[in-house]
Short mmCIF file of C-alpha atoms and ligand atoms in Angstrom, two decimals:
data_model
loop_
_atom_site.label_atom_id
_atom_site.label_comp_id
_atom_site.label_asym_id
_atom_site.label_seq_id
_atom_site.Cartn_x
_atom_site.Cartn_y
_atom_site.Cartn_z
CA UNK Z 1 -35.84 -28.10 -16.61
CA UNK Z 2 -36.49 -24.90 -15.12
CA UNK Z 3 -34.34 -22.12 -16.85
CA UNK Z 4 -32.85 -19.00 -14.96
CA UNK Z 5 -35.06 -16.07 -15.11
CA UNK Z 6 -34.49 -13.38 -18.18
CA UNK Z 7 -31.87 -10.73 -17.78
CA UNK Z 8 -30.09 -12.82 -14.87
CA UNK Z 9 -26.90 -15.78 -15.60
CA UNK Z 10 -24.66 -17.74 -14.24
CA UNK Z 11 -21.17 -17.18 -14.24
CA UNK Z 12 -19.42 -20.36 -15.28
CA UNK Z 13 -15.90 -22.18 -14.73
CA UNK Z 14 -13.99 -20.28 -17.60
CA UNK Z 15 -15.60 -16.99 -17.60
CA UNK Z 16 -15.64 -16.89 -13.64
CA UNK Z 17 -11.46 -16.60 -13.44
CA UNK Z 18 -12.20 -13.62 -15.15
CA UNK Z 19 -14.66 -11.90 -12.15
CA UNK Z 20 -12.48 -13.00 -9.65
CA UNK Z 21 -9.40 -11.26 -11.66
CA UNK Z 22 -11.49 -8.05 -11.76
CA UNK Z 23 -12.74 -8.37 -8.30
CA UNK Z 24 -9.11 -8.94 -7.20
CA UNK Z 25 -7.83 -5.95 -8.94
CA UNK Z 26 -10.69 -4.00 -7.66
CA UNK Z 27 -10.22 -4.53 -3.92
CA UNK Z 28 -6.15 -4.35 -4.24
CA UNK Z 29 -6.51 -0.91 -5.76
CA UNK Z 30 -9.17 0.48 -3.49
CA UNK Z 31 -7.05 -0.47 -0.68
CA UNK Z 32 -4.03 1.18 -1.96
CA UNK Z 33 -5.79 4.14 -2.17
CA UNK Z 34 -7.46 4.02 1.40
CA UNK Z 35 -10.76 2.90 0.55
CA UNK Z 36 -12.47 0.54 2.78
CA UNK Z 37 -14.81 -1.85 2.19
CA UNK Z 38 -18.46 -2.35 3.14
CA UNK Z 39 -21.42 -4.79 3.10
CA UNK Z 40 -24.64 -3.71 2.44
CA UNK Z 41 -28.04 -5.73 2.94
CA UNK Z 42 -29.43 -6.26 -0.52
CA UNK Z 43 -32.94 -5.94 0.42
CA UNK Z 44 -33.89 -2.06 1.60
CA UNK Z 45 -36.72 0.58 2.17
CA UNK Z 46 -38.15 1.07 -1.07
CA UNK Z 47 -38.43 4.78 0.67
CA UNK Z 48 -34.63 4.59 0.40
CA UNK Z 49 -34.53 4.64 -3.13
CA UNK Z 50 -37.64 6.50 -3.75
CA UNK Z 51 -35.67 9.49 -2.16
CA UNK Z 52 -32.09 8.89 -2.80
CA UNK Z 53 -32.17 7.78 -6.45
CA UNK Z 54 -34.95 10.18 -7.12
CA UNK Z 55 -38.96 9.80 -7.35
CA UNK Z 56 -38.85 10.56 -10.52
CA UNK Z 57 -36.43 8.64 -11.99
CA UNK Z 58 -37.13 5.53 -14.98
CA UNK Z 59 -35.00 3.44 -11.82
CA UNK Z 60 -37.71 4.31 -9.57
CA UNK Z 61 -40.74 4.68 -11.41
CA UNK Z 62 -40.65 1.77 -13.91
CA UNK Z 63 -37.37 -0.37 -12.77
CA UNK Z 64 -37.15 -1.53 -9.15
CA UNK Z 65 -38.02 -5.05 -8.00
CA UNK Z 66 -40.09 -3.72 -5.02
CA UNK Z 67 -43.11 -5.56 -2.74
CA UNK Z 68 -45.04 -5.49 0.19
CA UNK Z 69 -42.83 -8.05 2.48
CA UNK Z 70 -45.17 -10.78 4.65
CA UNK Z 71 -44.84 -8.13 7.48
CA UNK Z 72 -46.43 -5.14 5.29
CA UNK Z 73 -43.63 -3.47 4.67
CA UNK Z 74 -42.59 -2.00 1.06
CA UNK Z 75 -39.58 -3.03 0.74
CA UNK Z 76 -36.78 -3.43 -2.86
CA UNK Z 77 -33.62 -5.38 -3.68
CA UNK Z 78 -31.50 -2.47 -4.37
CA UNK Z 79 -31.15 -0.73 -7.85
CA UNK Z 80 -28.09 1.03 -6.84
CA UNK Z 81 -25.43 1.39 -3.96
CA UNK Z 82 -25.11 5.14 -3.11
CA UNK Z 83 -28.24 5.54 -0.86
CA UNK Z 84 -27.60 2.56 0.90
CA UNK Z 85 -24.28 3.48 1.66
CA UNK Z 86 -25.31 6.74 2.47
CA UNK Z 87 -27.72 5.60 5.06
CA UNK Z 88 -24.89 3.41 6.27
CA UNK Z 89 -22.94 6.47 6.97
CA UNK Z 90 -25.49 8.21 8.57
CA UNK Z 91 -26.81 5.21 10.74
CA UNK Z 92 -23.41 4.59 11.57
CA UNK Z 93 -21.71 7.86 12.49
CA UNK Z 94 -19.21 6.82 10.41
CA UNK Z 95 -17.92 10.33 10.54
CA UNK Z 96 -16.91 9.75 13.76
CA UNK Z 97 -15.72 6.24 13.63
CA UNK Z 98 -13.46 6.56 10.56
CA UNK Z 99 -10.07 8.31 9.81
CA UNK Z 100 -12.04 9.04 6.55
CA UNK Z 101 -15.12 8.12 4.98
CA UNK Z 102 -14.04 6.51 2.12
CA UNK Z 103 -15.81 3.27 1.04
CA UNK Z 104 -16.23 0.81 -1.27
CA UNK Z 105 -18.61 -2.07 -1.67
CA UNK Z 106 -18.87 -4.82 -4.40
CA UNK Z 107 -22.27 -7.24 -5.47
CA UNK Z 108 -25.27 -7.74 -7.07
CA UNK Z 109 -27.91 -4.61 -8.06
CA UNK Z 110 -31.65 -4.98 -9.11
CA UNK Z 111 -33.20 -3.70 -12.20
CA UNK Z 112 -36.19 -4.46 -14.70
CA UNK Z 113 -34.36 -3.27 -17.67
CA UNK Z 114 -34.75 -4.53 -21.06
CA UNK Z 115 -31.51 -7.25 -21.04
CA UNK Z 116 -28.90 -6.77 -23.89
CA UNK Z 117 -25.57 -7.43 -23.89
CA UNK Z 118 -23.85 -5.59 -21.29
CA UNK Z 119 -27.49 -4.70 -19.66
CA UNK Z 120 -29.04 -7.35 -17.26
CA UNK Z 121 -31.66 -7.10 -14.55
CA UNK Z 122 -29.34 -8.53 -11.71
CA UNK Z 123 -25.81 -7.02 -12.45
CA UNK Z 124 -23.12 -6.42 -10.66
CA UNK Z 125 -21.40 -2.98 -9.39
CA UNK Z 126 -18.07 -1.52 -7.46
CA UNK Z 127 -19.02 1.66 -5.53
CA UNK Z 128 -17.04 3.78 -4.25
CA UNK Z 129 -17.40 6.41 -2.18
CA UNK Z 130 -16.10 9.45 -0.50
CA UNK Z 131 -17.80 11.22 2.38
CA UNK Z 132 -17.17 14.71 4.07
CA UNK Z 133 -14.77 15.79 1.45
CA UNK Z 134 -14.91 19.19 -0.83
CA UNK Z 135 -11.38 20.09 -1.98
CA UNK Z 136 -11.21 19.41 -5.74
CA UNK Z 137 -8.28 17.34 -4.95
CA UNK Z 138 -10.54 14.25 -4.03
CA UNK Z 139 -12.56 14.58 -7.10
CA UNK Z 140 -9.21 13.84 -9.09
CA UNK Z 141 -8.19 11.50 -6.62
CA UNK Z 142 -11.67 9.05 -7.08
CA UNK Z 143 -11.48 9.52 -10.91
CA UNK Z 144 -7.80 8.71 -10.59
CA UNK Z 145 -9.13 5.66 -9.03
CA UNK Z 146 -11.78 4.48 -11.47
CA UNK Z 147 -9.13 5.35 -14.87
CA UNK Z 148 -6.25 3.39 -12.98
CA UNK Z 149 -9.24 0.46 -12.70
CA UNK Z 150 -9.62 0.47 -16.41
CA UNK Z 151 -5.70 0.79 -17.12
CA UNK Z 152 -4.98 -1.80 -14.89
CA UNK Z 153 -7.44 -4.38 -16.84
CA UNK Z 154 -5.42 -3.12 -19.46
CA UNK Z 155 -9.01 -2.33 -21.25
CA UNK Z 156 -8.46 -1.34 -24.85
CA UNK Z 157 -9.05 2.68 -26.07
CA UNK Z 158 -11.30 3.43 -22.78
CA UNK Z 159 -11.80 7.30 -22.52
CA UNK Z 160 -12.70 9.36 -19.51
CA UNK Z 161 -15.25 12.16 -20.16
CA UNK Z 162 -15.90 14.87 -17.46
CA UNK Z 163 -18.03 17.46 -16.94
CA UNK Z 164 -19.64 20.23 -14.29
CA UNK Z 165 -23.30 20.75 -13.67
CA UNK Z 166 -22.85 23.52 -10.87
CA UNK Z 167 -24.94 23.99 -7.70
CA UNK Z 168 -27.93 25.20 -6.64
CA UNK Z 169 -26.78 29.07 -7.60
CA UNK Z 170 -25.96 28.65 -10.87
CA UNK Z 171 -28.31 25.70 -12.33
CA UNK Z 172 -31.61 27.85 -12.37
CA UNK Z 173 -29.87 29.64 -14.67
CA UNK Z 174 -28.11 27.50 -17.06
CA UNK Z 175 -31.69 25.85 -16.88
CA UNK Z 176 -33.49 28.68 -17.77
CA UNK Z 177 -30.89 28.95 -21.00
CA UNK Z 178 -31.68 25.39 -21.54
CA UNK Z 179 -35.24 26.07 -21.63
CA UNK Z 180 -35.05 29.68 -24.10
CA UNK Z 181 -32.62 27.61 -26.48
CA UNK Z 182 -35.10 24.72 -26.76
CA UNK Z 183 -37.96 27.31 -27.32
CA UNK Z 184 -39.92 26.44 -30.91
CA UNK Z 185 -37.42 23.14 -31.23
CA UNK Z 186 -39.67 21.12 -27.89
CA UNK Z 187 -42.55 20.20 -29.78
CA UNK Z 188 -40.57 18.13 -32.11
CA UNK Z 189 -38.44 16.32 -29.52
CA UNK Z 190 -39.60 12.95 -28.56
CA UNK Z 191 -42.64 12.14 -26.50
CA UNK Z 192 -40.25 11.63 -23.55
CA UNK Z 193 -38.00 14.52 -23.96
CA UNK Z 194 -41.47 16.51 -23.71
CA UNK Z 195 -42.06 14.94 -20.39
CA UNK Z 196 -38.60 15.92 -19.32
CA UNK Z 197 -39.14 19.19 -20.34
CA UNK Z 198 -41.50 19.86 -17.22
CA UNK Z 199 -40.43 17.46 -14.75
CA UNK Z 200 -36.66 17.92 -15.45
CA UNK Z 201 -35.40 19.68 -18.20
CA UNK Z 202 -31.78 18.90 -17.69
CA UNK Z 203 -32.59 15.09 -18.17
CA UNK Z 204 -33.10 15.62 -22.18
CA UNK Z 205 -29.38 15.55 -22.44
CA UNK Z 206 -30.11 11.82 -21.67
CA UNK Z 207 -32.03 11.36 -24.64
CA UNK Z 208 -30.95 8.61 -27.34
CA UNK Z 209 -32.92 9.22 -29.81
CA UNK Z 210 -31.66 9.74 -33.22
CA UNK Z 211 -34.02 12.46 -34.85
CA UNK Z 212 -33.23 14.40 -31.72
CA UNK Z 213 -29.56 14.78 -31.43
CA UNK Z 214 -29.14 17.57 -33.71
CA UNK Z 215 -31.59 19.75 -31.41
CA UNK Z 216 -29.50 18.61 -28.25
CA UNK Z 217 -26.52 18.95 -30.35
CA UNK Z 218 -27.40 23.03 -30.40
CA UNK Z 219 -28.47 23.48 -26.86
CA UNK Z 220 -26.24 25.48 -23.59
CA UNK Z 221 -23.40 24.26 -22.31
CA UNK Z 222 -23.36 23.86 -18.22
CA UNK Z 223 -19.87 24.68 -17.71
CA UNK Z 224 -20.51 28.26 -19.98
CA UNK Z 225 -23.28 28.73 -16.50
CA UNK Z 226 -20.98 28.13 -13.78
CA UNK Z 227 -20.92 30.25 -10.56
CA UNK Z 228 -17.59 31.54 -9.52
CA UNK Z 229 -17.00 28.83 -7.18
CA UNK Z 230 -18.14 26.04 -9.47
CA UNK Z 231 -15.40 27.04 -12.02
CA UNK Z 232 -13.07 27.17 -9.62
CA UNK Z 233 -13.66 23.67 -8.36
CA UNK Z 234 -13.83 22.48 -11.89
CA UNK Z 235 -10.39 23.88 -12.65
CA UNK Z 236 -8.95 22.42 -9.52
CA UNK Z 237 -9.90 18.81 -10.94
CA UNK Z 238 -8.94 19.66 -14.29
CA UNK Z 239 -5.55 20.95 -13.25
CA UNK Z 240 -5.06 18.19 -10.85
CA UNK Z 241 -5.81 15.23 -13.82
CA UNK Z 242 -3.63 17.14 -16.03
CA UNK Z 243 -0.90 16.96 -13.36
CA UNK Z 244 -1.72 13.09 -13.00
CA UNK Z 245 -1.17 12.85 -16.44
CA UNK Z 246 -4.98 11.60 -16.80
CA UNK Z 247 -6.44 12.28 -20.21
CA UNK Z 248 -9.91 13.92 -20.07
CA UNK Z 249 -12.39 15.46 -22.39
CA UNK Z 250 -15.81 17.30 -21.66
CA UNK Z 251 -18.64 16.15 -22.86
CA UNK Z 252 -21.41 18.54 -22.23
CA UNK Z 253 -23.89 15.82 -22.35
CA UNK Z 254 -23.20 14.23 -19.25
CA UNK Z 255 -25.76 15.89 -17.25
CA UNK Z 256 -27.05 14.36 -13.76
CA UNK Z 257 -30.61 15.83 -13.65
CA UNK Z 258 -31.00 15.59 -9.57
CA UNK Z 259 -31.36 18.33 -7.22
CA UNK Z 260 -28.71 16.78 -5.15
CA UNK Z 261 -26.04 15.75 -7.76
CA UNK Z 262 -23.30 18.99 -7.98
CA UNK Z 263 -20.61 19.95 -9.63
CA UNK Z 264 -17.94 16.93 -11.24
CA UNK Z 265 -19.70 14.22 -13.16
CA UNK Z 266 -17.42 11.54 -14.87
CA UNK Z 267 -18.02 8.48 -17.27
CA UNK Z 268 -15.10 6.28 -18.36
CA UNK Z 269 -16.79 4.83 -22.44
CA UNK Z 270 -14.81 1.50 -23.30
CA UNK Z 271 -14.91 1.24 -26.98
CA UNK Z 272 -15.52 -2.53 -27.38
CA UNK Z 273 -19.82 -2.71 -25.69
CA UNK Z 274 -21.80 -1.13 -28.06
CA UNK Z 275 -24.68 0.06 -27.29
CA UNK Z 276 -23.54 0.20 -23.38
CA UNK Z 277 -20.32 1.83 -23.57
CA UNK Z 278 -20.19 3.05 -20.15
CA UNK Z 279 -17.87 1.13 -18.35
CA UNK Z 280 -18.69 3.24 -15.11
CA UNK Z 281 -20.09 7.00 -14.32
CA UNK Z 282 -20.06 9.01 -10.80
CA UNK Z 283 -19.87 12.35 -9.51
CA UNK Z 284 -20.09 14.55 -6.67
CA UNK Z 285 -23.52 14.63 -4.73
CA UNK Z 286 -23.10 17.58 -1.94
CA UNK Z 287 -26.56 17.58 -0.90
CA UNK Z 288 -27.61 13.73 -0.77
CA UNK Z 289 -26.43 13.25 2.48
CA UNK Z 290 -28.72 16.19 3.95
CA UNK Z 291 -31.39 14.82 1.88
CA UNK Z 292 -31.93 11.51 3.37
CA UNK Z 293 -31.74 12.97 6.65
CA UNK Z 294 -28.46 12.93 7.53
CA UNK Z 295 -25.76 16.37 8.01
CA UNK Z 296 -24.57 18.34 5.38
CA UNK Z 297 -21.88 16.87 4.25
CA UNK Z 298 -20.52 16.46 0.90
CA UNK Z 299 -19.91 13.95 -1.22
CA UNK Z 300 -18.57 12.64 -4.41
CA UNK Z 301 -18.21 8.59 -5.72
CA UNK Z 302 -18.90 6.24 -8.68
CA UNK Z 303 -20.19 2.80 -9.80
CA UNK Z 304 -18.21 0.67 -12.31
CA UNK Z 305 -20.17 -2.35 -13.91
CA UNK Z 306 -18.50 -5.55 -13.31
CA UNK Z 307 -20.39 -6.99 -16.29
CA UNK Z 308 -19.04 -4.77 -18.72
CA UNK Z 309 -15.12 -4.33 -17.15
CA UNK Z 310 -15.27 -8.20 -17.59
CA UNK Z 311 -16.71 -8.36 -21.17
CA UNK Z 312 -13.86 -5.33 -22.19
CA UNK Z 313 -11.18 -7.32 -21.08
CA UNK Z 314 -8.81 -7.82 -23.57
CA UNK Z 315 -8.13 -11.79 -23.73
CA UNK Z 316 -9.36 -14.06 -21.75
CA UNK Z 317 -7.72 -13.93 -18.33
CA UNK Z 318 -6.56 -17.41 -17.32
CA UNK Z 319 -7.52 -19.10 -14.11
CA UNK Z 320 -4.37 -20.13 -11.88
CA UNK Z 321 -3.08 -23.41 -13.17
CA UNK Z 322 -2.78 -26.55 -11.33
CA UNK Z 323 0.56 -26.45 -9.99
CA UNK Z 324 1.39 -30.45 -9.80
CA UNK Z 325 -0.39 -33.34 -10.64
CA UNK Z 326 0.18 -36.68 -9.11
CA UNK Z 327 0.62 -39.93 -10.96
CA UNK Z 328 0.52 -43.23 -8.87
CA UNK Z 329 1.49 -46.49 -10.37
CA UNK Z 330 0.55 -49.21 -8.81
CA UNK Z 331 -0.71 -50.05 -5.04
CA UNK Z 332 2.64 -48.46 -3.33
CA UNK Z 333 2.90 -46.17 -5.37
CA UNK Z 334 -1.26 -45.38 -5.05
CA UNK Z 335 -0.88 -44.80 -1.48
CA UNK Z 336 2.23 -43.44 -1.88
CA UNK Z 337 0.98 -40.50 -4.19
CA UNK Z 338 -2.19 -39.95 -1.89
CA UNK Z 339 0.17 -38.90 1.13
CA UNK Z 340 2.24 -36.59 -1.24
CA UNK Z 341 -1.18 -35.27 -2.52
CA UNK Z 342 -2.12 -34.22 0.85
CA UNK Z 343 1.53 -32.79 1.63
CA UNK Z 344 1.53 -30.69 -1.09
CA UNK Z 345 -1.85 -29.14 -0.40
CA UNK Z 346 -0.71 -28.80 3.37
CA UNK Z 347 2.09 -27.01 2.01
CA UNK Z 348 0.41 -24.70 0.02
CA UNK Z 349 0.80 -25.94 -3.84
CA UNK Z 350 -2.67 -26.67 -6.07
CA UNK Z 351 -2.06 -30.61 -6.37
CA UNK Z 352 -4.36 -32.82 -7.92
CA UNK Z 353 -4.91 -36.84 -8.91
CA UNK Z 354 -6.88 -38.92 -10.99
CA UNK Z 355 -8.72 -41.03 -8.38
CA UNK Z 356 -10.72 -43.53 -11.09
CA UNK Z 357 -7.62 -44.34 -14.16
CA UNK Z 358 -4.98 -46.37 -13.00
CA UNK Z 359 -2.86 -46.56 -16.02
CA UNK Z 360 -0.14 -44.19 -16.32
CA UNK Z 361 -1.51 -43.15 -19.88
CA UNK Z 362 -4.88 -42.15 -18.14
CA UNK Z 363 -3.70 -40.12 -15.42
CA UNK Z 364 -1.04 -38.26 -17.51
CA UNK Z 365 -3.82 -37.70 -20.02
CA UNK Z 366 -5.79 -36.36 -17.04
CA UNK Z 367 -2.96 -34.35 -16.17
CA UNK Z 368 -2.42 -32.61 -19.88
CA UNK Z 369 -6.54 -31.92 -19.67
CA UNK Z 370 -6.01 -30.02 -16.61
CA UNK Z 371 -3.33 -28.02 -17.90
CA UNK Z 372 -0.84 -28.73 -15.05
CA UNK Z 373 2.90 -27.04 -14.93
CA UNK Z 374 4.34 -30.48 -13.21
CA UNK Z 375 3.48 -33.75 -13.20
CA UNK Z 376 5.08 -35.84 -9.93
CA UNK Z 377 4.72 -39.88 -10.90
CA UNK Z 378 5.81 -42.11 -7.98
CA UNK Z 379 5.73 -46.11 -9.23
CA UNK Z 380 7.69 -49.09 -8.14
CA UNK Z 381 11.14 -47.66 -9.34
CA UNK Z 382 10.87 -44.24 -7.85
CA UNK Z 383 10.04 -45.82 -4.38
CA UNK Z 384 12.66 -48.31 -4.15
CA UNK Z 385 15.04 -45.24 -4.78
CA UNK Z 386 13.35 -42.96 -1.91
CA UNK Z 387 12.47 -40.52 -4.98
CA UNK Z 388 9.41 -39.17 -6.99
CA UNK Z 389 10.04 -38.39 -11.15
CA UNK Z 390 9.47 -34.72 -12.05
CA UNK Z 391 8.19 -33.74 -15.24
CA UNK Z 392 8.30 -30.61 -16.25
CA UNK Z 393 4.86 -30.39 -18.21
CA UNK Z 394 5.99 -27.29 -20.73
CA UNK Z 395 8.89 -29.12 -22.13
CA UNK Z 396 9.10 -32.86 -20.96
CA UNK Z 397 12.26 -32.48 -18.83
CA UNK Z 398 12.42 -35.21 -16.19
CA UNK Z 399 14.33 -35.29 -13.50
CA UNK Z 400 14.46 -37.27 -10.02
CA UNK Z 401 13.71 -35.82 -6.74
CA UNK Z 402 14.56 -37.11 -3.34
CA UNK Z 403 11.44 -38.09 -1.68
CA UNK Z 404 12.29 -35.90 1.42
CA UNK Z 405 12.75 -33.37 -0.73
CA UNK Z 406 10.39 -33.22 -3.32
CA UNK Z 407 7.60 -30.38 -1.63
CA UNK Z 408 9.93 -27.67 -1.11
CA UNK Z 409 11.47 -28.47 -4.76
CA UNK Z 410 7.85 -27.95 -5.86
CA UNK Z 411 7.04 -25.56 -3.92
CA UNK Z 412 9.82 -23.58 -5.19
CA UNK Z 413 9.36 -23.45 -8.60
CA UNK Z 414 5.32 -23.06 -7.64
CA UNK Z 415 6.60 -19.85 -5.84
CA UNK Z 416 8.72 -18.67 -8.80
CA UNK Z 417 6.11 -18.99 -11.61
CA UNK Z 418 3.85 -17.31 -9.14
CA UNK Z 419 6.61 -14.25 -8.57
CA UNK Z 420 7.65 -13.85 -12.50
CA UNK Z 421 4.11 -13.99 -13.76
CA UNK Z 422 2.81 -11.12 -11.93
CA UNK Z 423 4.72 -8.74 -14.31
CA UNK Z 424 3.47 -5.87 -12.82
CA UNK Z 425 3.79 -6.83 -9.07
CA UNK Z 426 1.13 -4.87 -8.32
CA UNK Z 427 -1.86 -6.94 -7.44
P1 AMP S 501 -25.54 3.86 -12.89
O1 AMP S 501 -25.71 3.30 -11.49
O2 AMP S 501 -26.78 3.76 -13.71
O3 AMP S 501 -24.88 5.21 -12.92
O4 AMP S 501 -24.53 2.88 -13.62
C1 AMP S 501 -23.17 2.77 -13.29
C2 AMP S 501 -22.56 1.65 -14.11
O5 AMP S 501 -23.19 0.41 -13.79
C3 AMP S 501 -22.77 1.79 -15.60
O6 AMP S 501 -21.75 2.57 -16.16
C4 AMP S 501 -22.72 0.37 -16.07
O7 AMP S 501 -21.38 -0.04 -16.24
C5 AMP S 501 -23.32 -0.39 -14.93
N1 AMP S 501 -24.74 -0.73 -15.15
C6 AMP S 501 -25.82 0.03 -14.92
N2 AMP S 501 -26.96 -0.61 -15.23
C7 AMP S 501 -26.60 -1.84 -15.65
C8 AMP S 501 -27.31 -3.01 -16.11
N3 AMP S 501 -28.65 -3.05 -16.18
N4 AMP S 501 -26.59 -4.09 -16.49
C9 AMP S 501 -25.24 -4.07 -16.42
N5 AMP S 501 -24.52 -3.02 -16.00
C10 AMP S 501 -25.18 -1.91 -15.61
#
């Protein structure tokens, strides 16, 4: 038996009703909200990554699955979405091509992490992404999008947290604060918030250490260093979620250290993961697109991890229920039952049949196992009478059915379940 590799899993029967209720609710709400989707190759230029996640990032320097292909070529399974849909936007001309550039794309990401639960090495994300857009307005709108997400998985006591980091005018600055306030308290920071110091100060907000948070706990706040125009692009989204009636708070820690990350950064924390509380993060990246060699053009997005949305749920989502199960008695009423089987699939109901048990005991026993709303028996009686037996698997009602009639009838009630169990009616 060879085992699947560390920090990778399957996703079973039983838990997988639960991705593909998250996945569903996913693309039904992007789409409302004029996002399109997009598919990515999963294998890239590790070049990609190297400049569009950042050189000196752990992602790049310690966790990307990257090799030399048989060609020569250095080349990664991707640890993230955004530069790949960046360079799909740029390839593309998408500016040109689309009403809008706003995208989304779901599957599987690539990193050598240390697994835990909610952290894995091949995990799943939903990006989304705007393109070309600066008005404060679209900030609210995406982090509208990813808090209506959460809502609408009805994810217990999730919280959004939202801060600014400015741009290029007014980050030297609040860096250069950063960098006074920390003064005699660096040496006793940890070995890596040392590092940081000199390659990126604003990364020590990162920093989970617990002998250091009282030292981080003392140092600048970004949004106190804002430019003029920064603060007035942070109000915008501020007065635009209040008017949404979206609940915020700022948390001055959430700092995106990269030269091209600006302004809005946003983390939605669900209270039920632990250690890995963030159910997704994002933020506004005006000078990515310039950076890997496209035009200046802004931008602003976020990644949710499907891992953790699933694992937050709050009860287990069931899978769709078999809508009738057909019983056969007999050698008429065998063949019988196999052409109502098929009729009922061609018509659109989920039908099923026990193919090995020919008792009646075994196949209703099959049918209680499978959890199935209706159970349709045709035997010797029902097809002398031109009619199939309905039983109604919830509370044991039988009642006969003409023959000729019997797939609409079921189809019906299939169609009514269907209609008053999505209470919402919304996806
Ligand atoms: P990031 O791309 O690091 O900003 O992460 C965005 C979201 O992806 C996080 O909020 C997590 O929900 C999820 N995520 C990131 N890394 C992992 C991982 N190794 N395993 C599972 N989920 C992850």
């Amino acid at each position: 038996m060879i085992p699947a590799l560390r920090g990778t899993r399957d996703i079973l029967p039983g838990e997988v009703e639960k991705w593909q209720y998250v996945e569903r609710t996913a693309r039904a709400l992007c789409e409302r909200y004029g996002y399109v989707e997009i598919r990515t190759p999963v294998l890239e230029r590790e070049e990609l990554f190297a400049k569009g996640t950042g050189e000196a990032t752990d992602i790049v320097q310690k966790e990307m699955y990257a090799f030399t292909d048989k060609g020569g070529e250095r080349i990664t399974l991707r640890p993230e979405a955004t530069p790949s849909l960046v360079r799909a936007y740029v390839e593309h001309n998408l500016e040109q091509s689309m009403a809008s550039a706003k995208l989304y794309l779901m599957g599987p990401m690539f990193r050598y992490e240390r697994p835990q639960k909610g952290r894995y090495r091949q995990f799943h994300q939903l990006d989304v992404e705007v393109f070309g857009l600066s008005d404060p307005a679209i900030d609210a709108e995406v982090i509208d999008l990813a808090w209506t997400l959460v809502e609408t998985l009805a994810i217990p006591s999730a919280e959004l947290v939202i801060n600014s980091v400015g741009c290029s005018e007014c980050r030297p600055q609040f860096q250069k604060a950063l960098l006074a306030a920390l003064g005699e308290d660096l040496p006793k920071l940890c070995e890596d918030c040392q590092r940081r110091a000199t390659i990126n100060p604003l990364r020590i907000y990162d920093c989970k250490v617990e002998a250091d948070q009282p030292i981080i706990d003392r140092l600048p706040h970004a949004v106190d260093y804002l430019c003029e125009a920064c603060q007035a692009h942070f109000g915008g989204v501020k007065r635009q979620l209040d008017a949404w009636e979206i609940p915020w708070r700022i948390s001055h820690r959430l700092v995106r250290g990269l030269d091209y990350y600006t302004r809005t950064t946003f983390e939605v924390l669900g209270q039920t993961l632990g250690a890995q509380n963030a159910l997704l993060g994002g933020g506004r990246y005006d000078r990515l697109v310039e950076h890997l060699g496209g035009p200046d053009r802004p931008g602003i997005g976020f990644a949710a991890g499907m891992e953790r949305l699933v694992l937050a749920l709050p009860e287990s989502v069931a899978g769709d229920r078999v809508q009738a199960f057909v019983v056969g008695i007999g050698d008429d009423g065998r063949a019988e039952a196999l052409r109502l089987l098929r009729e009922l699939r061609r018509a659109g109901v989920s039908a099923q049949m026990e193919f090995e048990t020919k008792s009646l005991r075994g196949q209703m026993k099959r049918a209680d196992r499978l959890r199935a709303r209706q159970t349709l028996i045709v035997g010797g009686d029902e097809l002398a009478r031109g009619e199939v037996t309905v039983r109604n698997m919830e509370n044991g009602e039988q009642r006969p059915v003409k023959r000729a009639e019997v797939v609409a009838d079921v189809r019906h009630s299939a169609l009514g379940i269907r209609h008053s169990e999505t209470t919402t009616g919304d996806v």
